[in-house]
Each structure stands twice: as C-alpha cells, then as structure tokens.
Amino acid sequence: MLTSMTQYQRRHELQLEQYLLYSAPQRIGCFLLGLCPLQEQKDGVILDLPYDKTLIASTLGMKGPTFSRALNILRDETETRISGTRVTINSIKRLLDFVNGCYSQTHLRG
C-alpha cells in the first residue's frame, strides 16, 4: 500500500512539474511519447488517440482553443500530424528533442 501511494505521489509531482515547466505543445508531445510502444522507436509511427481530444486537453490543463493552437505548433516544429484520432509521428527523436527530454527512451511503453 505504501508503494502504491508513493508511486501515485510521484506521478502527481511529475504532472505538476510538467504543468509548470512545459508549454502546451511540449505537454502534448510528452503525452504522445507516452503512447509510443518501445518497439516503435522508428520514423513514421502511427498511433490512435485513446481518448477524445477534449478529454486530453483537459487532462493536460488546457482548453480546446489552446489545444488546437498547440497542435499547430507541434506540427510545425516536429512534423507530428494529428488527423481525427490518428497521430503520425515522423521522428521520435525530433519529438523527444522538442519536449526537452521530459521523456527518455526508457519512458516509452513496451
């Protein structure tokens, strides 16, 4: 039980840090990197968003218009495309560089 509480507290601290230190496009980039499976560390990763964009925006601490503007910035800076629920990440490395290392290769899900 203590381990579970400690893990929850650490996740909460990381989320708070992310809200304070990262811009809206960087937060979206971190979220997308968290969806990337480990074996997909190559160019041209295609994912489906697991949630509605409105829910993702709310979870990341932003409103719809801010989320849309942030997606445009993310697209321009990293060539990551979101069309409907489909996400295409042209370069994992470029996305990692954009979010200033908030995720390392070991944070990608396997």
PDB file of C-alpha atoms in Angstrom:
ATOM      1  CA  MET A   1       0.000   0.000   0.000  1.00  0.00           C
ATOM      2  CA  LEU A   2       2.843   2.398   0.800  1.00  0.00           C
ATOM      3  CA  THR A   3       4.476   1.594  -2.534  1.00  0.00           C
ATOM      4  CA  SER A   4       1.259   2.373  -4.366  1.00  0.00           C
ATOM      5  CA  MET A   5       0.844   5.661  -2.507  1.00  0.00           C
ATOM      6  CA  THR A   6       4.459   6.608  -3.232  1.00  0.00           C
ATOM      7  CA  GLN A   7       4.025   5.877  -6.943  1.00  0.00           C
ATOM      8  CA  TYR A   8       0.825   7.928  -7.051  1.00  0.00           C
ATOM      9  CA  GLN A   9       2.551  10.837  -5.287  1.00  0.00           C
ATOM     10  CA  ARG A  10       5.489  10.714  -7.704  1.00  0.00           C
ATOM     11  CA  ARG A  11       3.157  10.729 -10.740  1.00  0.00           C
ATOM     12  CA  HIS A  12       1.304  13.692  -9.251  1.00  0.00           C
ATOM     13  CA  GLU A  13       4.585  15.573  -8.693  1.00  0.00           C
ATOM     14  CA  LEU A  14       5.708  14.890 -12.277  1.00  0.00           C
ATOM     15  CA  GLN A  15       2.364  16.091 -13.626  1.00  0.00           C
ATOM     16  CA  LEU A  16       2.585  19.293 -11.583  1.00  0.00           C
ATOM     17  CA  GLU A  17       6.165  19.839 -12.779  1.00  0.00           C
ATOM     18  CA  GLN A  18       5.038  19.326 -16.353  1.00  0.00           C
ATOM     19  CA  TYR A  19       2.268  21.939 -15.995  1.00  0.00           C
ATOM     20  CA  LEU A  20       4.669  24.474 -14.517  1.00  0.00           C
ATOM     21  CA  LEU A  21       7.719  23.970 -16.708  1.00  0.00           C
ATOM     22  CA  TYR A  22       6.473  22.881 -20.126  1.00  0.00           C
ATOM     23  CA  SER A  23       4.499  24.784 -22.731  1.00  0.00           C
ATOM     24  CA  ALA A  24       1.218  23.422 -24.084  1.00  0.00           C
ATOM     25  CA  PRO A  25       2.871  21.904 -27.206  1.00  0.00           C
ATOM     26  CA  GLN A  26       5.523  20.255 -25.034  1.00  0.00           C
ATOM     27  CA  ARG A  27       2.844  18.734 -22.770  1.00  0.00           C
ATOM     28  CA  ILE A  28       1.073  17.287 -25.805  1.00  0.00           C
ATOM     29  CA  GLY A  29       4.396  15.959 -27.076  1.00  0.00           C
ATOM     30  CA  CYS A  30       5.028  14.242 -23.735  1.00  0.00           C
ATOM     31  CA  PHE A  31       1.561  12.722 -23.831  1.00  0.00           C
ATOM     32  CA  LEU A  32       2.132  11.384 -27.351  1.00  0.00           C
ATOM     33  CA  LEU A  33       5.526   9.963 -26.408  1.00  0.00           C
ATOM     34  CA  GLY A  34       3.850   8.126 -23.551  1.00  0.00           C
ATOM     35  CA  LEU A  35       1.636   6.375 -26.115  1.00  0.00           C
ATOM     36  CA  CYS A  36       4.573   5.140 -28.209  1.00  0.00           C
ATOM     37  CA  PRO A  37       5.389   1.470 -27.687  1.00  0.00           C
ATOM     38  CA  LEU A  38       9.074   0.694 -27.191  1.00  0.00           C
ATOM     39  CA  GLN A  39       9.347  -1.375 -30.352  1.00  0.00           C
ATOM     40  CA  GLU A  40       8.110   1.589 -32.433  1.00  0.00           C
ATOM     41  CA  GLN A  41      11.231   3.713 -31.961  1.00  0.00           C
ATOM     42  CA  LYS A  42      11.498   4.377 -35.669  1.00  0.00           C
ATOM     43  CA  ASP A  43      10.328   7.054 -38.042  1.00  0.00           C
ATOM     44  CA  GLY A  44       6.732   7.010 -39.190  1.00  0.00           C
ATOM     45  CA  VAL A  45       4.995   5.842 -36.006  1.00  0.00           C
ATOM     46  CA  ILE A  46       1.214   5.815 -36.399  1.00  0.00           C
ATOM     47  CA  LEU A  47      -0.980   5.812 -33.284  1.00  0.00           C
ATOM     48  CA  ASP A  48      -4.652   6.177 -32.480  1.00  0.00           C
ATOM     49  CA  LEU A  49      -5.577   8.554 -29.675  1.00  0.00           C
ATOM     50  CA  PRO A  50      -7.120   6.552 -26.830  1.00  0.00           C
ATOM     51  CA  TYR A  51      -9.339   9.450 -25.708  1.00  0.00           C
ATOM     52  CA  ASP A  52     -11.313  12.328 -27.160  1.00  0.00           C
ATOM     53  CA  LYS A  53      -9.220  15.447 -27.837  1.00  0.00           C
ATOM     54  CA  THR A  54     -11.339  17.454 -25.380  1.00  0.00           C
ATOM     55  CA  LEU A  55     -10.528  14.996 -22.595  1.00  0.00           C
ATOM     56  CA  ILE A  56      -6.821  15.028 -23.487  1.00  0.00           C
ATOM     57  CA  ALA A  57      -6.790  18.840 -23.451  1.00  0.00           C
ATOM     58  CA  SER A  58      -8.494  18.913 -20.058  1.00  0.00           C
ATOM     59  CA  THR A  59      -6.131  16.311 -18.641  1.00  0.00           C
ATOM     60  CA  LEU A  60      -3.144  18.338 -19.848  1.00  0.00           C
ATOM     61  CA  GLY A  61      -4.523  21.500 -18.239  1.00  0.00           C
ATOM     62  CA  MET A  62      -5.649  23.444 -21.292  1.00  0.00           C
ATOM     63  CA  LYS A  63      -8.817  24.455 -23.080  1.00  0.00           C
ATOM     64  CA  GLY A  64      -9.873  23.480 -26.602  1.00  0.00           C
ATOM     65  CA  PRO A  65      -8.576  26.556 -28.463  1.00  0.00           C
ATOM     66  CA  THR A  66      -5.228  26.357 -26.662  1.00  0.00           C
ATOM     67  CA  PHE A  67      -5.018  22.658 -27.511  1.00  0.00           C
ATOM     68  CA  SER A  68      -5.660  23.394 -31.202  1.00  0.00           C
ATOM     69  CA  ARG A  69      -3.013  26.129 -31.326  1.00  0.00           C
ATOM     70  CA  ALA A  70      -0.555  23.866 -29.510  1.00  0.00           C
ATOM     71  CA  LEU A  71      -1.186  21.084 -32.055  1.00  0.00           C
ATOM     72  CA  ASN A  72      -0.364  23.518 -34.859  1.00  0.00           C
ATOM     73  CA  ILE A  73       2.891  24.499 -33.156  1.00  0.00           C
ATOM     74  CA  LEU A  74       3.728  20.845 -32.540  1.00  0.00           C
ATOM     75  CA  ARG A  75       3.059  20.057 -36.201  1.00  0.00           C
ATOM     76  CA  ASP A  76       5.283  22.913 -37.396  1.00  0.00           C
ATOM     77  CA  GLU A  77       8.134  22.124 -35.000  1.00  0.00           C
ATOM     78  CA  THR A  78       8.178  18.318 -35.113  1.00  0.00           C
ATOM     79  CA  GLU A  79       6.217  17.345 -38.222  1.00  0.00           C
ATOM     80  CA  THR A  80       3.874  15.346 -35.984  1.00  0.00           C
ATOM     81  CA  ARG A  81       0.439  15.166 -37.573  1.00  0.00           C
ATOM     82  CA  ILE A  82      -2.913  14.612 -35.874  1.00  0.00           C
ATOM     83  CA  SER A  83      -5.922  13.987 -38.077  1.00  0.00           C
ATOM     84  CA  GLY A  84      -9.036  12.978 -36.169  1.00  0.00           C
ATOM     85  CA  THR A  85      -7.848  10.281 -33.782  1.00  0.00           C
ATOM     86  CA  ARG A  86      -4.880   9.257 -35.966  1.00  0.00           C
ATOM     87  CA  VAL A  87      -1.415  10.522 -34.958  1.00  0.00           C
ATOM     88  CA  THR A  88       1.631  10.236 -37.213  1.00  0.00           C
ATOM     89  CA  ILE A  89       4.999  10.908 -35.581  1.00  0.00           C
ATOM     90  CA  ASN A  90       7.560  11.303 -38.355  1.00  0.00           C
ATOM     91  CA  SER A  91      10.554  11.337 -35.986  1.00  0.00           C
ATOM     92  CA  ILE A  92      10.596  10.167 -32.378  1.00  0.00           C
ATOM     93  CA  LYS A  93      13.994  11.833 -31.875  1.00  0.00           C
ATOM     94  CA  ARG A  94      12.722  15.182 -33.136  1.00  0.00           C
ATOM     95  CA  LEU A  95       9.711  14.974 -30.809  1.00  0.00           C
ATOM     96  CA  LEU A  96      11.979  13.998 -27.884  1.00  0.00           C
ATOM     97  CA  ASP A  97      14.251  16.958 -28.623  1.00  0.00           C
ATOM     98  CA  PHE A  98      11.263  19.300 -28.815  1.00  0.00           C
ATOM     99  CA  VAL A  99       9.973  18.381 -25.376  1.00  0.00           C
ATOM    100  CA  ASN A 100      13.459  18.938 -23.900  1.00  0.00           C
ATOM    101  CA  GLY A 101      13.919  15.412 -22.665  1.00  0.00           C
ATOM    102  CA  CYS A 102      10.831  15.199 -20.423  1.00  0.00           C
ATOM    103  CA  TYR A 103      10.777  11.589 -21.599  1.00  0.00           C
ATOM    104  CA  SER A 104      13.794   9.447 -22.273  1.00  0.00           C
ATOM    105  CA  GLN A 105      13.854   6.321 -24.378  1.00  0.00           C
ATOM    106  CA  THR A 106      13.290   4.232 -21.210  1.00  0.00           C
ATOM    107  CA  HIS A 107       9.963   6.004 -20.554  1.00  0.00           C
ATOM    108  CA  LEU A 108       8.411   4.717 -23.767  1.00  0.00           C
ATOM    109  CA  ARG A 109       5.981   1.915 -23.061  1.00  0.00           C
ATOM    110  CA  GLY A 110       6.901  -1.596 -24.079  1.00  0.00           C
TER     111      GLY A 110
END
